[in-house]
Amino acid sequence: MQTPVMDDGLKSRDATPSHWTVLSLIEWSTQYLTERRFDEARLHVELLLARVLKLNRLNLYLQFDRPLTSEELASFKQMFKRRLAHEPLQYILGDTSFMGLSLKIDRRALVPRPETEILVEQALQLLRASDAAEPRVLDIGSGSGNISLAIAHHVPRCRVDSLDVSDEAIDLSRENQTALGIHNVVFLRADIFGDLPPAGTYDLIVSNPPYVSLEEFTLLEPEVRDYEPRLAVTDEADGLRFLKQIGRTAMKVIAPGGTLMVEIAYNQEEAARRIFAESGWRIDDVTKDFAGHPRIVIARPAIPEPESVT
Ligand code: GLN
């Protein structure tokens, strides 16, 4: 790293001062990442440095001239190198925010995405308006537990069953559950291609399944392809396998008048409409994401057309 002018007034710090200040380190590192075509370089650098200095990001701005100790510099460098190797920022920080909840996150589960908050918003709207005293919710593919925990937290009267095929993901989701003290969720290991869903019926079934096709998987950025659990991202086929299975399984356990909400890929609306119609669903709505792509399919069991009276 280059050596900016050193501020002499800081010899009294216990750890040796480095030649870097908050500002010079931010600027240098941002440029380094930008030249290598990383998106949101400055934001990521600021978030990493804020974490090292145990500050919130905006407070960095009040301390631009603060010199870093050698120790602080060393821990920043360690994190910076991970980001340079394309590890997602959230895995480096070890936490992320989802629907206002702070969740622990690591390579055991998919990094929660902002689009998925749209699914949860829709779910909350529905549950808040529900007449059921204790609405039952099924989440297929818990991952970090983000969807289930957000629903359970924001609508405490509901009960959530949350399934994932990965033991590692289940462990992480339970760690998040314990840390947040949320009691109305049960995380269970289950494979929706083999195991039966838990007994009973559900007022709401939600899922953000692995919908990336194998072909598109190979084109994804290294952050996803090389770091996130492959089985949480792709179905190793055409991207539609889970939609088909969810359509069938959910139909068996949906309560009368219940709702299904499934996240899909930007280019799957037509296929999803066909697939869900084939398993007996009537599409109520397909919600768009921030980029204007169709993203959340909302469906109810189709009611058979009444016989026409002639
Ligand atoms: N429910 C998690 C999420 O939405 C995990 C989804 C998945 O693993 N495909 O992020």
JSON list of C-alpha atoms in Angstrom, two decimals, residues 103-110 138-149 160-179 182 185-192 195 198 229 231-232:
[
{"chain": "A", "resi": 103, "resn": "LEU", "atom": "CA", "xyz": [-29.25, -12.14, 11.19]},
{"chain": "A", "resi": 104, "resn": "LYS", "atom": "CA", "xyz": [-26.06, -14.10, 11.50]},
{"chain": "A", "resi": 105, "resn": "ILE", "atom": "CA", "xyz": [-24.98, -15.23, 8.04]},
{"chain": "A", "resi": 106, "resn": "ASP", "atom": "CA", "xyz": [-22.20, -17.43, 6.71]},
{"chain": "A", "resi": 107, "resn": "ARG", "atom": "CA", "xyz": [-21.52, -19.90, 3.94]},
{"chain": "A", "resi": 108, "resn": "ARG", "atom": "CA", "xyz": [-24.03, -22.39, 5.33]},
{"chain": "A", "resi": 109, "resn": "ALA", "atom": "CA", "xyz": [-26.89, -20.43, 3.75]},
{"chain": "A", "resi": 110, "resn": "LEU", "atom": "CA", "xyz": [-27.85, -18.07, 0.97]},
{"chain": "A", "resi": 138, "resn": "LEU", "atom": "CA", "xyz": [-45.11, -23.11, 5.90]},
{"chain": "A", "resi": 139, "resn": "ASP", "atom": "CA", "xyz": [-41.75, -21.91, 4.52]},
{"chain": "A", "resi": 140, "resn": "ILE", "atom": "CA", "xyz": [-40.09, -24.21, 2.00]},
{"chain": "A", "resi": 141, "resn": "GLY", "atom": "CA", "xyz": [-36.33, -23.60, 2.02]},
{"chain": "A", "resi": 142, "resn": "SER", "atom": "CA", "xyz": [-35.46, -21.86, 5.31]},
{"chain": "A", "resi": 143, "resn": "GLY", "atom": "CA", "xyz": [-31.85, -20.95, 4.47]},
{"chain": "A", "resi": 144, "resn": "SER", "atom": "CA", "xyz": [-30.68, -18.59, 7.21]},
{"chain": "A", "resi": 145, "resn": "GLY", "atom": "CA", "xyz": [-34.25, -18.56, 8.51]},
{"chain": "A", "resi": 146, "resn": "ASN", "atom": "CA", "xyz": [-34.78, -15.04, 7.16]},
{"chain": "A", "resi": 147, "resn": "ILE", "atom": "CA", "xyz": [-38.31, -15.38, 5.77]},
{"chain": "A", "resi": 148, "resn": "SER", "atom": "CA", "xyz": [-39.65, -17.52, 8.62]},
{"chain": "A", "resi": 149, "resn": "LEU", "atom": "CA", "xyz": [-38.12, -15.42, 11.38]},
{"chain": "A", "resi": 160, "resn": "VAL", "atom": "CA", "xyz": [-44.38, -21.11, 11.21]},
{"chain": "A", "resi": 161, "resn": "ASP", "atom": "CA", "xyz": [-43.03, -24.49, 10.10]},
{"chain": "A", "resi": 162, "resn": "SER", "atom": "CA", "xyz": [-39.84, -24.02, 8.13]},
{"chain": "A", "resi": 163, "resn": "LEU", "atom": "CA", "xyz": [-38.19, -26.75, 6.05]},
{"chain": "A", "resi": 164, "resn": "ASP", "atom": "CA", "xyz": [-34.73, -27.07, 4.59]},
{"chain": "A", "resi": 165, "resn": "VAL", "atom": "CA", "xyz": [-32.86, -30.03, 3.15]},
{"chain": "A", "resi": 166, "resn": "SER", "atom": "CA", "xyz": [-29.52, -28.78, 4.44]},
{"chain": "A", "resi": 167, "resn": "ASP", "atom": "CA", "xyz": [-28.50, -29.66, 8.00]},
{"chain": "A", "resi": 168, "resn": "GLU", "atom": "CA", "xyz": [-26.06, -26.78, 7.96]},
{"chain": "A", "resi": 169, "resn": "ALA", "atom": "CA", "xyz": [-28.76, -24.29, 7.01]},
{"chain": "A", "resi": 170, "resn": "ILE", "atom": "CA", "xyz": [-31.04, -25.66, 9.72]},
{"chain": "A", "resi": 171, "resn": "ASP", "atom": "CA", "xyz": [-28.25, -25.18, 12.28]},
{"chain": "A", "resi": 172, "resn": "LEU", "atom": "CA", "xyz": [-27.74, -21.58, 11.20]},
{"chain": "A", "resi": 173, "resn": "SER", "atom": "CA", "xyz": [-31.46, -20.81, 11.20]},
{"chain": "A", "resi": 174, "resn": "ARG", "atom": "CA", "xyz": [-31.77, -22.20, 14.73]},
{"chain": "A", "resi": 175, "resn": "GLU", "atom": "CA", "xyz": [-28.82, -20.07, 15.85]},
{"chain": "A", "resi": 176, "resn": "ASN", "atom": "CA", "xyz": [-30.62, -17.04, 14.47]},
{"chain": "A", "resi": 177, "resn": "GLN", "atom": "CA", "xyz": [-33.83, -18.09, 16.15]},
{"chain": "A", "resi": 178, "resn": "THR", "atom": "CA", "xyz": [-32.12, -18.41, 19.53]},
{"chain": "A", "resi": 179, "resn": "ALA", "atom": "CA", "xyz": [-30.28, -15.11, 19.16]},
{"chain": "A", "resi": 182, "resn": "ILE", "atom": "CA", "xyz": [-38.34, -15.97, 18.45]},
{"chain": "A", "resi": 185, "resn": "VAL", "atom": "CA", "xyz": [-41.08, -21.05, 14.38]},
{"chain": "A", "resi": 186, "resn": "VAL", "atom": "CA", "xyz": [-40.07, -24.70, 14.10]},
{"chain": "A", "resi": 187, "resn": "PHE", "atom": "CA", "xyz": [-37.16, -25.46, 11.79]},
{"chain": "A", "resi": 188, "resn": "LEU", "atom": "CA", "xyz": [-37.18, -28.98, 10.40]},
{"chain": "A", "resi": 189, "resn": "ARG", "atom": "CA", "xyz": [-34.91, -30.87, 8.06]},
{"chain": "A", "resi": 190, "resn": "ALA", "atom": "CA", "xyz": [-36.94, -32.12, 5.11]},
{"chain": "A", "resi": 191, "resn": "ASP", "atom": "CA", "xyz": [-36.56, -32.76, 1.41]},
{"chain": "A", "resi": 192, "resn": "ILE", "atom": "CA", "xyz": [-39.63, -31.64, -0.50]},
{"chain": "A", "resi": 195, "resn": "ASP", "atom": "CA", "xyz": [-40.45, -36.25, 2.64]},
{"chain": "A", "resi": 198, "resn": "PRO", "atom": "CA", "xyz": [-45.70, -31.73, 8.41]},
{"chain": "A", "resi": 229, "resn": "PRO", "atom": "CA", "xyz": [-24.41, -22.92, -1.23]},
{"chain": "A", "resi": 231, "resn": "LEU", "atom": "CA", "xyz": [-28.06, -26.21, -3.68]},
{"chain": "A", "resi": 232, "resn": "ALA", "atom": "CA", "xyz": [-29.71, -22.99, -2.49]}
]
